[in-house]
Amino acid sequence: SKQMNYRTENFYNNKEKHITNIIRKLDIKPRTCIDVGAGAGHWSEFCHHSFDIPYKKITALDISKPALDYVEKRCPNINTRLVELGVDTMDGISPADLALAIGVLHHVTSIDRLGSALRDILSVAEYLLIFPIHLPLTDDEKVHNRRHKHAHHKSYWQRGDYLDALAKTSGAPS
């Protein structure tokens, strides 16, 4: 529907502005990027257009082969890799200045796999921006479940869990 398209476009525009502002504030000038959980390639395309990163310097990671096939059509010369976060390693993935994990890490189902995924991404990326966009705005699961009725929007993690997972894998106290 037209309203849904407007809402979706508005949602992405707001996230793009937020990401751009964070990168400017951190004074990051990315020349290479990893799109973690690339899906349809929106964030790969965003990096290409917003930061003038050539597609051949962007790596799109996803668990879905059909999604990566679509990304390859949408973003010519992009690097793609079939990866299950927290299971597969980042061996063979070129280092990058920036990794974006937008609305994807909440799908990882165990704290150990989440920690492994974060550690693996940080082994190849200088900066990692995480936006768990499907996490509830409140801790009330009922409110969250009304907002996200689709099973793929199941959130396994609350806000502090990302830090706990990183601390656990680094050996630091959580």
PDB file of C-alpha atoms in Angstrom:
ATOM      1  CA  SER A   1       0.000   0.000   0.000  1.00  0.00           C
ATOM      2  CA  LYS A   2       1.035   3.591  -0.517  1.00  0.00           C
ATOM      3  CA  GLN A   3       1.027   4.287   3.232  1.00  0.00           C
ATOM      4  CA  MET A   4       3.303   1.301   3.901  1.00  0.00           C
ATOM      5  CA  ASN A   5       5.732   2.435   1.215  1.00  0.00           C
ATOM      6  CA  TYR A   6       5.865   5.912   2.747  1.00  0.00           C
ATOM      7  CA  ARG A   7       6.413   4.454   6.228  1.00  0.00           C
ATOM      8  CA  THR A   8       9.168   2.152   4.982  1.00  0.00           C
ATOM      9  CA  GLU A   9      10.881   4.959   3.076  1.00  0.00           C
ATOM     10  CA  ASN A  10      10.636   7.266   6.087  1.00  0.00           C
ATOM     11  CA  PHE A  11      12.067   4.541   8.339  1.00  0.00           C
ATOM     12  CA  TYR A  12      15.108   4.007   6.091  1.00  0.00           C
ATOM     13  CA  ASN A  13      15.671   7.746   5.614  1.00  0.00           C
ATOM     14  CA  ASN A  14      15.752   8.269   9.384  1.00  0.00           C
ATOM     15  CA  LYS A  15      18.198   5.380   9.909  1.00  0.00           C
ATOM     16  CA  GLU A  16      20.428   6.619   7.061  1.00  0.00           C
ATOM     17  CA  LYS A  17      20.610  10.115   8.580  1.00  0.00           C
ATOM     18  CA  HIS A  18      21.396   8.643  11.991  1.00  0.00           C
ATOM     19  CA  ILE A  19      24.178   6.416  10.641  1.00  0.00           C
ATOM     20  CA  THR A  20      25.665   9.252   8.588  1.00  0.00           C
ATOM     21  CA  ASN A  21      25.693  11.524  11.662  1.00  0.00           C
ATOM     22  CA  ILE A  22      27.409   8.876  13.805  1.00  0.00           C
ATOM     23  CA  ILE A  23      30.085   8.279  11.174  1.00  0.00           C
ATOM     24  CA  ARG A  24      30.710  12.024  10.840  1.00  0.00           C
ATOM     25  CA  LYS A  25      30.924  12.482  14.627  1.00  0.00           C
ATOM     26  CA  LEU A  26      33.433   9.631  14.884  1.00  0.00           C
ATOM     27  CA  ASP A  27      35.343  11.179  11.954  1.00  0.00           C
ATOM     28  CA  ILE A  28      35.331   7.859  10.096  1.00  0.00           C
ATOM     29  CA  LYS A  29      36.057   8.071   6.381  1.00  0.00           C
ATOM     30  CA  PRO A  30      35.278   4.532   5.259  1.00  0.00           C
ATOM     31  CA  ARG A  31      36.832   3.275   2.028  1.00  0.00           C
ATOM     32  CA  THR A  32      35.736  -0.325   2.584  1.00  0.00           C
ATOM     33  CA  CYS A  33      32.599  -1.759   4.173  1.00  0.00           C
ATOM     34  CA  ILE A  34      31.025  -5.030   5.293  1.00  0.00           C
ATOM     35  CA  ASP A  35      27.225  -5.229   5.248  1.00  0.00           C
ATOM     36  CA  VAL A  36      26.388  -7.860   7.889  1.00  0.00           C
ATOM     37  CA  GLY A  37      23.049  -9.513   7.130  1.00  0.00           C
ATOM     38  CA  ALA A  38      22.784  -7.717   3.807  1.00  0.00           C
ATOM     39  CA  GLY A  39      19.293  -8.938   2.954  1.00  0.00           C
ATOM     40  CA  ALA A  40      18.188  -7.051  -0.163  1.00  0.00           C
ATOM     41  CA  GLY A  41      21.330  -4.894  -0.192  1.00  0.00           C
ATOM     42  CA  HIS A  42      19.859  -1.604   1.020  1.00  0.00           C
ATOM     43  CA  TRP A  43      22.780  -0.844   3.343  1.00  0.00           C
ATOM     44  CA  SER A  44      25.377  -1.933   0.776  1.00  0.00           C
ATOM     45  CA  GLU A  45      23.839   0.523  -1.665  1.00  0.00           C
ATOM     46  CA  PHE A  46      23.708   3.173   1.085  1.00  0.00           C
ATOM     47  CA  CYS A  47      27.476   2.797   1.719  1.00  0.00           C
ATOM     48  CA  HIS A  48      28.179   3.023  -1.995  1.00  0.00           C
ATOM     49  CA  HIS A  49      26.180   6.221  -2.495  1.00  0.00           C
ATOM     50  CA  SER A  50      26.753   7.956   0.857  1.00  0.00           C
ATOM     51  CA  PHE A  51      30.477   7.352   1.244  1.00  0.00           C
ATOM     52  CA  ASP A  52      31.551   6.849  -2.385  1.00  0.00           C
ATOM     53  CA  ILE A  53      32.724   3.319  -1.663  1.00  0.00           C
ATOM     54  CA  PRO A  54      33.021   1.321  -4.906  1.00  0.00           C
ATOM     55  CA  TYR A  55      30.893  -1.836  -4.892  1.00  0.00           C
ATOM     56  CA  LYS A  56      34.051  -3.922  -5.316  1.00  0.00           C
ATOM     57  CA  LYS A  57      35.160  -2.595  -1.880  1.00  0.00           C
ATOM     58  CA  ILE A  58      31.917  -3.672  -0.180  1.00  0.00           C
ATOM     59  CA  THR A  59      31.300  -7.192   1.119  1.00  0.00           C
ATOM     60  CA  ALA A  60      27.704  -8.285   1.673  1.00  0.00           C
ATOM     61  CA  LEU A  61      27.216 -11.148   4.152  1.00  0.00           C
ATOM     62  CA  ASP A  62      23.974 -13.056   4.513  1.00  0.00           C
ATOM     63  CA  ILE A  63      22.620 -16.477   5.474  1.00  0.00           C
ATOM     64  CA  SER A  64      20.386 -16.543   2.372  1.00  0.00           C
ATOM     65  CA  LYS A  65      21.698 -17.419  -1.094  1.00  0.00           C
ATOM     66  CA  PRO A  66      18.620 -15.893  -2.846  1.00  0.00           C
ATOM     67  CA  ALA A  67      19.201 -12.653  -0.924  1.00  0.00           C
ATOM     68  CA  LEU A  68      22.841 -12.543  -2.015  1.00  0.00           C
ATOM     69  CA  ASP A  69      21.836 -13.279  -5.613  1.00  0.00           C
ATOM     70  CA  TYR A  70      19.534 -10.247  -5.444  1.00  0.00           C
ATOM     71  CA  VAL A  71      22.297  -8.078  -3.931  1.00  0.00           C
ATOM     72  CA  GLU A  72      24.631  -9.068  -6.775  1.00  0.00           C
ATOM     73  CA  LYS A  73      22.045  -7.849  -9.308  1.00  0.00           C
ATOM     74  CA  ARG A  74      21.340  -4.647  -7.365  1.00  0.00           C
ATOM     75  CA  CYS A  75      24.997  -3.795  -6.662  1.00  0.00           C
ATOM     76  CA  PRO A  76      27.278  -4.720  -9.597  1.00  0.00           C
ATOM     77  CA  ASN A  77      30.765  -6.024  -8.702  1.00  0.00           C
ATOM     78  CA  ILE A  78      29.947  -6.356  -4.994  1.00  0.00           C
ATOM     79  CA  ASN A  79      31.593  -9.137  -2.998  1.00  0.00           C
ATOM     80  CA  THR A  80      29.146 -11.552  -1.404  1.00  0.00           C
ATOM     81  CA  ARG A  81      29.588 -14.344   1.107  1.00  0.00           C
ATOM     82  CA  LEU A  82      27.122 -16.879   2.453  1.00  0.00           C
ATOM     83  CA  VAL A  83      27.622 -16.755   6.252  1.00  0.00           C
ATOM     84  CA  GLU A  84      25.716 -17.900   9.303  1.00  0.00           C
ATOM     85  CA  LEU A  85      26.687 -15.497  12.074  1.00  0.00           C
ATOM     86  CA  GLY A  86      28.170 -17.124  15.137  1.00  0.00           C
ATOM     87  CA  VAL A  87      28.770 -20.362  13.230  1.00  0.00           C
ATOM     88  CA  ASP A  88      30.867 -19.520  10.173  1.00  0.00           C
ATOM     89  CA  THR A  89      34.116 -17.591  10.550  1.00  0.00           C
ATOM     90  CA  MET A  90      35.203 -14.501   8.655  1.00  0.00           C
ATOM     91  CA  ASP A  91      38.195 -16.325   7.145  1.00  0.00           C
ATOM     92  CA  GLY A  92      38.880 -15.023   3.664  1.00  0.00           C
ATOM     93  CA  ILE A  93      36.905 -11.804   4.124  1.00  0.00           C
ATOM     94  CA  SER A  94      38.965  -8.715   3.392  1.00  0.00           C
ATOM     95  CA  PRO A  95      39.449  -6.287   6.283  1.00  0.00           C
ATOM     96  CA  ALA A  96      37.167  -3.242   6.239  1.00  0.00           C
ATOM     97  CA  ASP A  97      37.082   0.218   7.743  1.00  0.00           C
ATOM     98  CA  LEU A  98      33.410  -0.135   8.656  1.00  0.00           C
ATOM     99  CA  ALA A  99      30.890  -2.920   9.264  1.00  0.00           C
ATOM    100  CA  LEU A 100      27.175  -2.252   9.520  1.00  0.00           C
ATOM    101  CA  ALA A 101      24.902  -4.739  11.300  1.00  0.00           C
ATOM    102  CA  ILE A 102      21.471  -3.202  10.818  1.00  0.00           C
ATOM    103  CA  GLY A 103      18.554  -5.179  12.215  1.00  0.00           C
ATOM    104  CA  VAL A 104      20.274  -8.544  12.027  1.00  0.00           C
ATOM    105  CA  LEU A 105      22.098  -9.568  15.224  1.00  0.00           C
ATOM    106  CA  HIS A 106      18.891 -10.039  17.177  1.00  0.00           C
ATOM    107  CA  HIS A 107      18.275 -13.148  15.049  1.00  0.00           C
ATOM    108  CA  VAL A 108      21.324 -14.938  16.540  1.00  0.00           C
ATOM    109  CA  THR A 109      19.794 -17.377  19.028  1.00  0.00           C
ATOM    110  CA  SER A 110      22.380 -17.907  21.786  1.00  0.00           C
ATOM    111  CA  ILE A 111      24.618 -15.595  23.796  1.00  0.00           C
ATOM    112  CA  ASP A 112      27.666 -17.683  22.800  1.00  0.00           C
ATOM    113  CA  ARG A 113      26.812 -17.412  19.094  1.00  0.00           C
ATOM    114  CA  LEU A 114      26.138 -13.690  19.491  1.00  0.00           C
ATOM    115  CA  GLY A 115      29.514 -13.220  21.165  1.00  0.00           C
ATOM    116  CA  SER A 116      31.234 -15.253  18.450  1.00  0.00           C
ATOM    117  CA  ALA A 117      29.496 -13.247  15.735  1.00  0.00           C
ATOM    118  CA  LEU A 118      30.534  -9.921  17.269  1.00  0.00           C
ATOM    119  CA  ARG A 119      34.120 -11.090  17.823  1.00  0.00           C
ATOM    120  CA  ASP A 120      34.356 -12.428  14.256  1.00  0.00           C
ATOM    121  CA  ILE A 121      33.028  -9.217  12.721  1.00  0.00           C
ATOM    122  CA  LEU A 122      35.409  -7.109  14.803  1.00  0.00           C
ATOM    123  CA  SER A 123      38.309  -9.314  13.651  1.00  0.00           C
ATOM    124  CA  VAL A 124      37.863  -7.922  10.120  1.00  0.00           C
ATOM    125  CA  ALA A 125      36.332  -4.470  10.717  1.00  0.00           C
ATOM    126  CA  GLU A 126      37.864  -1.435  12.374  1.00  0.00           C
ATOM    127  CA  TYR A 127      34.431  -0.057  13.338  1.00  0.00           C
ATOM    128  CA  LEU A 128      31.162  -1.915  13.852  1.00  0.00           C
ATOM    129  CA  LEU A 129      27.850  -0.058  14.003  1.00  0.00           C
ATOM    130  CA  ILE A 130      25.008  -2.144  15.415  1.00  0.00           C
ATOM    131  CA  PHE A 131      21.413  -1.065  15.045  1.00  0.00           C
ATOM    132  CA  PRO A 132      19.088  -3.674  16.577  1.00  0.00           C
ATOM    133  CA  ILE A 133      16.121  -1.989  14.921  1.00  0.00           C
ATOM    134  CA  HIS A 134      13.610  -4.684  15.773  1.00  0.00           C
ATOM    135  CA  LEU A 135      14.318  -4.623  19.500  1.00  0.00           C
ATOM    136  CA  PRO A 136      11.428  -3.431  21.626  1.00  0.00           C
ATOM    137  CA  LEU A 137      11.337   0.214  22.622  1.00  0.00           C
ATOM    138  CA  THR A 138      10.154  -0.971  26.039  1.00  0.00           C
ATOM    139  CA  ASP A 139      10.917  -4.100  28.005  1.00  0.00           C
ATOM    140  CA  ASP A 140       7.259  -5.072  27.844  1.00  0.00           C
ATOM    141  CA  GLU A 141       7.125  -8.138  25.554  1.00  0.00           C
ATOM    142  CA  LYS A 142       3.393  -7.681  24.991  1.00  0.00           C
ATOM    143  CA  VAL A 143       3.947  -4.237  23.461  1.00  0.00           C
ATOM    144  CA  HIS A 144       6.802  -5.606  21.363  1.00  0.00           C
ATOM    145  CA  ASN A 145       4.777  -8.578  20.143  1.00  0.00           C
ATOM    146  CA  ARG A 146       1.919  -6.295  19.053  1.00  0.00           C
ATOM    147  CA  ARG A 147       4.382  -4.199  17.046  1.00  0.00           C
ATOM    148  CA  HIS A 148       6.092  -7.192  15.397  1.00  0.00           C
ATOM    149  CA  LYS A 149       3.694 -10.032  14.682  1.00  0.00           C
ATOM    150  CA  HIS A 150       5.945 -11.819  12.181  1.00  0.00           C
ATOM    151  CA  ALA A 151       8.080 -14.668  13.507  1.00  0.00           C
ATOM    152  CA  HIS A 152      11.254 -13.358  11.848  1.00  0.00           C
ATOM    153  CA  HIS A 153      11.032 -10.271  14.075  1.00  0.00           C
ATOM    154  CA  LYS A 154      11.566 -12.357  17.214  1.00  0.00           C
ATOM    155  CA  SER A 155      14.032 -10.514  19.421  1.00  0.00           C
ATOM    156  CA  TYR A 156      16.311 -12.671  21.511  1.00  0.00           C
ATOM    157  CA  TRP A 157      18.300  -9.828  23.072  1.00  0.00           C
ATOM    158  CA  GLN A 158      17.757  -6.740  25.155  1.00  0.00           C
ATOM    159  CA  ARG A 159      20.007  -3.709  24.810  1.00  0.00           C
ATOM    160  CA  GLY A 160      22.668  -4.730  27.363  1.00  0.00           C
ATOM    161  CA  ASP A 161      23.062  -8.244  25.967  1.00  0.00           C
ATOM    162  CA  TYR A 162      25.326  -7.032  23.138  1.00  0.00           C
ATOM    163  CA  LEU A 163      27.805  -5.623  25.656  1.00  0.00           C
ATOM    164  CA  ASP A 164      27.567  -8.751  27.812  1.00  0.00           C
ATOM    165  CA  ALA A 165      28.262 -10.947  24.774  1.00  0.00           C
ATOM    166  CA  LEU A 166      31.293  -8.860  23.816  1.00  0.00           C
ATOM    167  CA  ALA A 167      32.614  -8.922  27.379  1.00  0.00           C
ATOM    168  CA  LYS A 168      32.150 -12.693  27.610  1.00  0.00           C
ATOM    169  CA  THR A 169      34.117 -13.361  24.408  1.00  0.00           C
ATOM    170  CA  SER A 170      36.900 -10.908  25.306  1.00  0.00           C
ATOM    171  CA  GLY A 171      37.343 -12.272  28.835  1.00  0.00           C
ATOM    172  CA  ALA A 172      36.411  -8.896  30.365  1.00  0.00           C
ATOM    173  CA  PRO A 173      33.995  -8.770  33.305  1.00  0.00           C
ATOM    174  CA  SER A 174      30.402  -8.193  32.211  1.00  0.00           C
TER     175      SER A 174
END
